[in-house]
XYZ file of C-alpha atoms in Angstrom:
285
model
C 19.538 131.038 227.079
C 20.283 134.376 228.673
C 22.789 132.752 231.042
C 24.560 131.055 228.124
C 24.774 134.304 226.181
C 26.128 136.074 229.237
C 28.718 133.313 229.667
C 29.821 133.526 226.016
C 30.008 137.300 226.258
C 32.108 137.045 229.417
C 34.453 134.543 227.781
C 34.919 136.794 224.766
C 35.669 139.721 227.030
C 38.213 137.490 228.804
C 39.922 136.520 225.543
C 39.950 140.215 224.602
C 41.841 140.928 227.824
C 44.191 138.004 227.128
C 45.138 139.550 223.805
C 46.637 142.491 225.688
C 49.660 140.636 227.184
C 50.334 138.916 223.833
C 50.221 142.239 222.011
C 52.260 143.827 224.795
C 54.890 141.081 224.466
C 55.128 141.735 220.735
C 55.491 145.481 221.299
C 58.161 144.851 223.966
C 60.079 142.627 221.543
C 59.720 145.338 218.909
C 61.279 147.903 221.259
C 64.068 145.413 222.030
C 64.580 144.925 218.301
C 64.985 148.645 217.809
C 67.252 149.291 220.797
C 68.969 146.073 221.935
C 68.494 142.768 220.095
C 68.331 144.370 216.639
C 66.415 141.406 215.203
C 63.416 143.073 213.616
C 61.294 140.227 212.244
C 60.468 137.793 215.067
C 58.101 140.124 216.912
C 55.642 140.675 214.057
C 53.889 137.272 214.168
C 53.215 137.834 217.867
C 51.764 141.294 217.210
C 49.543 139.880 214.445
C 48.286 137.100 216.760
C 47.516 139.599 219.527
C 45.586 141.914 217.202
C 43.716 138.947 215.676
C 42.580 137.706 219.098
C 41.442 141.212 219.980
C 39.374 141.622 216.786
C 37.894 138.103 216.907
C 36.948 138.516 220.572
C 35.035 141.683 219.730
C 33.193 139.793 216.964
C 32.336 136.991 219.387
C 31.208 139.480 222.013
C 28.901 141.137 219.487
C 27.610 137.729 218.383
C 26.766 136.798 221.980
C 25.047 140.107 222.711
C 22.906 140.063 219.550
C 22.609 136.266 219.294
C 24.167 136.362 215.843
C 24.908 132.746 214.942
C 27.184 133.661 212.014
C 29.433 135.809 214.203
C 29.611 133.041 216.802
C 30.575 130.477 214.157
C 33.174 132.900 212.832
C 34.489 133.463 216.342
C 34.823 129.748 217.182
C 36.507 128.723 213.939
C 38.843 131.713 213.837
C 39.772 131.326 217.494
C 40.584 127.657 216.825
C 42.966 128.705 214.042
C 44.527 131.389 216.242
C 45.128 128.919 219.084
C 46.713 126.450 216.641
C 48.906 129.246 215.249
C 49.945 130.344 218.738
C 50.892 126.752 219.625
C 52.972 126.500 216.458
C 54.607 129.855 217.128
C 55.563 128.908 220.707
C 57.084 125.637 219.446
C 58.949 127.543 216.720
C 60.275 130.140 219.181
C 61.604 127.430 221.501
C 63.076 125.447 218.598
C 65.067 128.346 217.101
C 66.348 129.505 220.513
C 66.994 126.062 221.963
C 70.777 125.755 221.776
C 73.543 127.983 223.021
C 74.467 129.892 226.160
C 77.370 131.845 227.556
C 80.539 130.127 228.749
C 81.747 130.867 232.267
C 85.116 132.650 232.456
C 87.524 132.282 235.362
C 87.616 135.328 237.644
C 84.838 136.997 235.651
C 81.168 137.445 236.499
C 80.178 137.930 232.862
C 80.352 134.970 230.437
C 81.872 134.917 226.959
C 79.836 133.911 223.902
C 80.883 131.646 221.027
C 79.037 131.290 217.737
C 79.813 127.574 217.470
C 77.653 126.959 220.553
C 74.577 127.874 218.502
C 72.931 126.012 215.665
C 69.930 126.065 213.375
C 67.926 128.444 211.243
C 68.278 131.526 213.454
C 72.069 131.235 213.602
C 72.325 130.932 209.820
C 70.131 133.983 209.345
C 71.992 136.132 211.855
C 75.435 135.040 210.642
C 74.685 135.699 206.970
C 76.718 138.618 205.627
C 73.757 140.481 204.165
C 71.696 140.330 207.348
C 74.568 140.836 209.764
C 75.392 144.151 208.124
C 71.985 145.477 209.171
C 72.255 144.027 212.689
C 75.752 145.395 213.346
C 74.670 148.802 212.063
C 71.709 148.710 214.460
C 73.987 147.819 217.405
C 76.347 150.635 216.479
C 73.494 153.134 216.232
C 72.051 152.017 219.579
C 75.334 153.099 221.251
C 75.069 150.172 223.656
C 78.869 150.025 223.934
C 79.261 153.764 224.463
C 76.908 153.581 227.443
C 79.062 151.055 229.308
C 81.315 153.606 230.990
C 81.117 153.823 234.792
C 82.767 156.112 237.308
C 83.337 155.392 240.975
C 84.116 158.474 243.044
C 84.746 160.429 239.869
C 87.324 157.879 238.697
C 86.768 155.308 235.899
C 86.220 151.806 237.207
C 89.233 149.523 237.454
C 89.792 146.200 235.679
C 88.881 144.313 238.870
C 85.587 146.190 239.151
C 84.844 145.583 235.465
C 85.403 141.842 235.960
C 82.595 141.846 238.549
C 80.034 143.435 236.245
C 77.021 141.558 234.873
C 77.248 142.461 231.216
C 74.440 141.839 228.754
C 75.205 139.300 226.006
C 75.680 142.063 223.442
C 77.936 144.076 225.754
C 80.076 140.999 226.397
C 80.164 139.798 222.793
C 80.377 143.079 220.860
C 81.945 145.715 223.110
C 85.076 143.906 224.345
C 87.464 141.277 222.958
C 87.044 137.629 224.034
C 88.833 136.935 227.311
C 90.920 134.169 225.719
C 92.657 136.747 223.502
C 94.633 138.122 226.460
C 93.955 141.816 225.892
C 94.648 144.185 228.782
C 91.841 146.381 230.103
C 92.236 150.162 229.739
C 88.563 151.015 229.956
C 85.286 149.357 228.966
C 85.872 149.686 225.225
C 89.636 150.211 224.965
C 91.885 147.154 225.305
C 95.563 146.695 224.399
C 97.541 143.514 223.578
C 99.217 142.069 226.636
C 102.470 140.388 225.687
C 101.085 138.493 222.704
C 97.721 136.920 221.961
C 97.027 133.671 223.758
C 93.895 132.693 221.846
C 93.657 131.355 218.311
C 90.146 132.677 217.675
C 89.724 134.888 214.574
C 87.968 137.353 216.879
C 91.336 138.166 218.461
C 92.475 139.816 215.240
C 89.041 141.260 214.455
C 88.997 143.369 217.626
C 89.883 147.037 217.216
C 89.824 150.033 219.554
C 88.126 152.057 216.818
C 84.900 152.972 218.611
C 82.913 152.632 215.397
C 84.164 149.049 214.888
C 85.109 147.399 218.223
C 84.081 143.712 217.852
C 81.047 144.244 215.610
C 82.594 141.937 212.989
C 83.371 139.228 215.558
C 81.614 135.879 215.819
C 81.296 136.588 219.551
C 79.104 139.576 218.701
C 76.820 137.402 216.573
C 76.647 134.900 219.437
C 75.805 137.732 221.832
C 72.882 138.766 219.629
C 71.617 135.171 219.554
C 71.919 134.909 223.347
C 70.067 138.209 223.792
C 67.253 137.068 221.487
C 67.016 133.759 223.349
C 66.756 135.569 226.693
C 64.033 137.908 225.408
C 62.037 135.118 223.757
C 62.103 132.893 226.813
C 60.590 135.694 228.896
C 57.801 136.272 226.375
C 57.204 132.540 225.851
C 56.351 132.037 229.531
C 53.572 134.630 229.196
C 52.408 133.093 225.908
C 52.126 129.611 227.424
C 50.047 130.882 230.361
C 47.791 132.843 227.996
C 47.493 129.817 225.686
C 46.282 127.569 228.531
C 43.635 130.109 229.534
C 42.588 130.577 225.888
C 42.102 126.833 225.426
C 39.980 126.609 228.593
C 37.896 129.612 227.523
C 37.469 128.154 224.025
C 36.244 124.791 225.344
C 33.739 126.495 227.660
C 32.588 128.774 224.810
C 31.987 125.717 222.581
C 29.900 124.083 225.304
C 27.870 127.266 225.880
C 27.323 127.707 222.144
C 26.064 124.108 221.790
C 23.711 124.733 224.678
C 22.362 127.814 222.872
C 21.766 125.780 219.701
C 19.991 123.064 221.694
C 17.654 125.666 223.162
C 17.099 127.266 219.760
C 15.971 123.855 218.473
C 13.683 123.359 221.489
C 15.640 120.282 222.523
C 14.997 119.456 226.196
C 18.294 119.483 228.053
C 19.280 116.190 229.684
C 16.868 114.036 227.631
C 17.564 111.790 224.677
C 16.658 113.114 221.249
C 15.340 109.763 219.849
C 13.379 106.966 221.391
C 12.643 103.483 220.093
C 9.251 103.167 218.367
C 8.844 99.668 219.801
C 10.561 99.561 223.170
C 11.685 96.246 224.553
C 9.347 94.361 226.859
C 12.181 93.781 229.261
C 12.573 96.606 231.767
C 15.208 96.985 234.418
């Protein structure tokens, strides 16, 4: 009995520790939402799951220490619901960030981003006029484009050096015009028409050198936000999957230990059958 209680207590302490990376992932996404991705709703379910695991683990730990059957029942059922929710959330995160990626550009290290490469619920939400106004305002306030400037030997970087940069999706989609438009590089956020536009994308006419506007109204900027969210979510999802596997293992072991405790409480001898025939057969093997 004491060994089983110690095992359940250890498992609850383990699940408490596992809540830390989930909560940390949610907080990291929250910081990204405030400073980079500007999508401020996807991180909250993850934070709620992390806090729930932390609270439930403490209840299970207390139930194991004080042999409180109610707390242990509460722990097992609630942890089952949390695991099911985490599975659903991981599937949802992969589903809404499944499609879309940057397109390679000739003689450029950075890719360009196109809204038509993306599909589904997340695209519709980001591209909606009411929601995009908040996102574009967040990107503008983050000054991500204003921080792109680089100097080499006290001189601004050249067009050739800029072409070799690894830009973030938002920098590529929101802070410069699409490459197909044929604009000529002056600096990171100032581009001039070069002998007529070669692209027929609406983004070519939406680009402006006004530093408060740039390409914030472009579809490429919306695609850059989607690509940035996808990149962030894939990083967090790897951690969530590892934590989920460990949680499931810990939950199965906790169920087995709890059943063993109940068997001992009922004075059931371990390893023996609970019922025997009143008139056993005469044939023995």
